[in-house]
PDB file of C-alpha atoms in Angstrom:
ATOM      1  CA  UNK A  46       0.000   0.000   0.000  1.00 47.00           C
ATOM      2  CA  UNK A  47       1.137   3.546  -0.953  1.00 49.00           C
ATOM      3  CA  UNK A  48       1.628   6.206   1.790  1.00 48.00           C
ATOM      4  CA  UNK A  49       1.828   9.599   2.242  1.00 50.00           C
ATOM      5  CA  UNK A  50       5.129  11.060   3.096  1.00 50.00           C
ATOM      6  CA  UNK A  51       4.316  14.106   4.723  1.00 51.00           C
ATOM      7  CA  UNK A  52       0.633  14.628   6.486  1.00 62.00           C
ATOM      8  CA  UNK A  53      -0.966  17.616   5.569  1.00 72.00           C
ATOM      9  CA  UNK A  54      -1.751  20.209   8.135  1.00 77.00           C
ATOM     10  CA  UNK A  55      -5.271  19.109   7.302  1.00 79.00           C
ATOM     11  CA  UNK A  56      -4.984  15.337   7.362  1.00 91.00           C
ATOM     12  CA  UNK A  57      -6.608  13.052   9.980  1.00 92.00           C
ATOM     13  CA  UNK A  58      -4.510  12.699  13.297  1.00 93.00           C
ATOM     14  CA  UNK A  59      -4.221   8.997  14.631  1.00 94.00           C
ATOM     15  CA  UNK A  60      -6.640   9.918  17.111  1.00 95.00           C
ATOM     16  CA  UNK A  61      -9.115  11.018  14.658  1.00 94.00           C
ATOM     17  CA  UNK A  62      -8.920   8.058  12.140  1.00 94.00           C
ATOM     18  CA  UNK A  63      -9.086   5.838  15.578  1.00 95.00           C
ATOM     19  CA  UNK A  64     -12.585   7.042  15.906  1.00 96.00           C
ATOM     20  CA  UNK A  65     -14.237   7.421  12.347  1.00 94.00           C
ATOM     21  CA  UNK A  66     -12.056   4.286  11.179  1.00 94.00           C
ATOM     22  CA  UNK A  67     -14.712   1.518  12.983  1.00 93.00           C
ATOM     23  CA  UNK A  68     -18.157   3.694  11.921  1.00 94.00           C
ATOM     24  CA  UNK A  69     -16.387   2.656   7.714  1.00 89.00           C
ATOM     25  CA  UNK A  70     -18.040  -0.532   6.333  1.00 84.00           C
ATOM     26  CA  UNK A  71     -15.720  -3.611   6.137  1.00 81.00           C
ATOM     27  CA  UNK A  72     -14.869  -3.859   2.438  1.00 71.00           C
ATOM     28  CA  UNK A  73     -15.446  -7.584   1.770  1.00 71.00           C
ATOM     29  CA  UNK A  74     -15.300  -7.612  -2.172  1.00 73.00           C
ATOM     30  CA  UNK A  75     -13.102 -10.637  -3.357  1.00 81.00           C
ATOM     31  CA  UNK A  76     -10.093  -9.719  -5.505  1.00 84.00           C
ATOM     32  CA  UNK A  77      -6.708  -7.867  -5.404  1.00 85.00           C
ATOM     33  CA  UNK A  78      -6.309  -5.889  -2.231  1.00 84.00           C
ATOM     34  CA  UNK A  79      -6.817  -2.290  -2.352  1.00 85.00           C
ATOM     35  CA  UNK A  80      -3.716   0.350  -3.012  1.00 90.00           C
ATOM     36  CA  UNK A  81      -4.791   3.217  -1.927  1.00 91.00           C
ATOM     37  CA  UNK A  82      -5.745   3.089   2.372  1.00 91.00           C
ATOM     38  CA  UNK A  83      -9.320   4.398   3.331  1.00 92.00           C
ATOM     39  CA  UNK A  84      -7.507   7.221   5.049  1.00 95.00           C
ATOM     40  CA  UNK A  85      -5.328   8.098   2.287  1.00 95.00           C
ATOM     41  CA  UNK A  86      -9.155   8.635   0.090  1.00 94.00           C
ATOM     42  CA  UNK A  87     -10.383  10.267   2.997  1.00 94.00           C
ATOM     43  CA  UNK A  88      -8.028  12.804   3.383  1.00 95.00           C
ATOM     44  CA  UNK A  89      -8.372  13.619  -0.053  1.00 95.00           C
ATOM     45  CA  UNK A  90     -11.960  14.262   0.038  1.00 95.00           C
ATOM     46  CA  UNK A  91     -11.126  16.687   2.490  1.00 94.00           C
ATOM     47  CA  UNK A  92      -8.704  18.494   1.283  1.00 94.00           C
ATOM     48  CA  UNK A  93     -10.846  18.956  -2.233  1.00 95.00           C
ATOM     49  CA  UNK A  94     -13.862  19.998   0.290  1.00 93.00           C
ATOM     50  CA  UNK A  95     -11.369  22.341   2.700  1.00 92.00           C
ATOM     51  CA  UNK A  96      -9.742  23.773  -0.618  1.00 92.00           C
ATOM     52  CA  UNK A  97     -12.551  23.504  -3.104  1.00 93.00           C
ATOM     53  CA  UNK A  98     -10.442  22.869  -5.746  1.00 93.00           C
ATOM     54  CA  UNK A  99     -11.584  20.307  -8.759  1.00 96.00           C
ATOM     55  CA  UNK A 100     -11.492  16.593  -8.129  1.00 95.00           C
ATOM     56  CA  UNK A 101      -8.651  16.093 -11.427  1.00 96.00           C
ATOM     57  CA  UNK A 102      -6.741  18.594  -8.820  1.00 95.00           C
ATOM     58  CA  UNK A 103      -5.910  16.397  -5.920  1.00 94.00           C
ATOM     59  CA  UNK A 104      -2.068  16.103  -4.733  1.00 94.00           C
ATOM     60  CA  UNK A 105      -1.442  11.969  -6.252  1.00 93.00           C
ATOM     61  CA  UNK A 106      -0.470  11.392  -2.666  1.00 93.00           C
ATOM     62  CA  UNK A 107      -3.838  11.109  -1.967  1.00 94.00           C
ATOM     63  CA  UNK A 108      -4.280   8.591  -4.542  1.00 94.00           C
ATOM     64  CA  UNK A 109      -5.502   9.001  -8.473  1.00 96.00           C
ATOM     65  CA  UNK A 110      -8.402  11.946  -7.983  1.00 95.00           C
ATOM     66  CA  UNK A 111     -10.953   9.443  -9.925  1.00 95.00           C
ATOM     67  CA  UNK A 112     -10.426   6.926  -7.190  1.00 94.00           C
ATOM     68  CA  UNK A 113     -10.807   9.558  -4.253  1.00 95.00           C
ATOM     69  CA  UNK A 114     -13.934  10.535  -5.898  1.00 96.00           C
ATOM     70  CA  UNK A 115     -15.362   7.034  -6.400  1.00 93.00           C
ATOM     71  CA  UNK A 116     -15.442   6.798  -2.345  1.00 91.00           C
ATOM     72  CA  UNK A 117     -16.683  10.640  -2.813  1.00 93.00           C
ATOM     73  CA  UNK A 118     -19.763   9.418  -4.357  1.00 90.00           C
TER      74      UNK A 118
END
């Protein structure tokens, strides 16, 4: 799994992904894991929503912006 080198000033702390990490659904779906984390996706959506900037604008450490906004919708 790819990870972020630096955390944004805007990213989720450990404490905060501790707590919105068990309200996710389980992803059960057969097949190659996943590459991007949850939280990686995540933080992306938030920086698009805190910056307001267009999805194809998303740093790639988030992951590719048409997978961020695939967990978007």
């Amino acid at each position: 799994m790819a990870s972020v080198a630096a955390a944004g000033r805007a990213d989720l702390t450990d404490a905060q992904w501790a707590v919105l990490q068990p309200l996710l659904p389980v992803g059960a779906k057969p097949g190659r894991p996943p590459k991007w984390s949850k939280r990686q996706l995540i933080d992306g959506i938030r920086w698009r929503v805190r910056v307001g900037a267009p999805w194809r604008d998303i740093p790639p450490d988030y992951g590719p912006w048409q997978t961020v906004y695939g967990l978007f919708r």
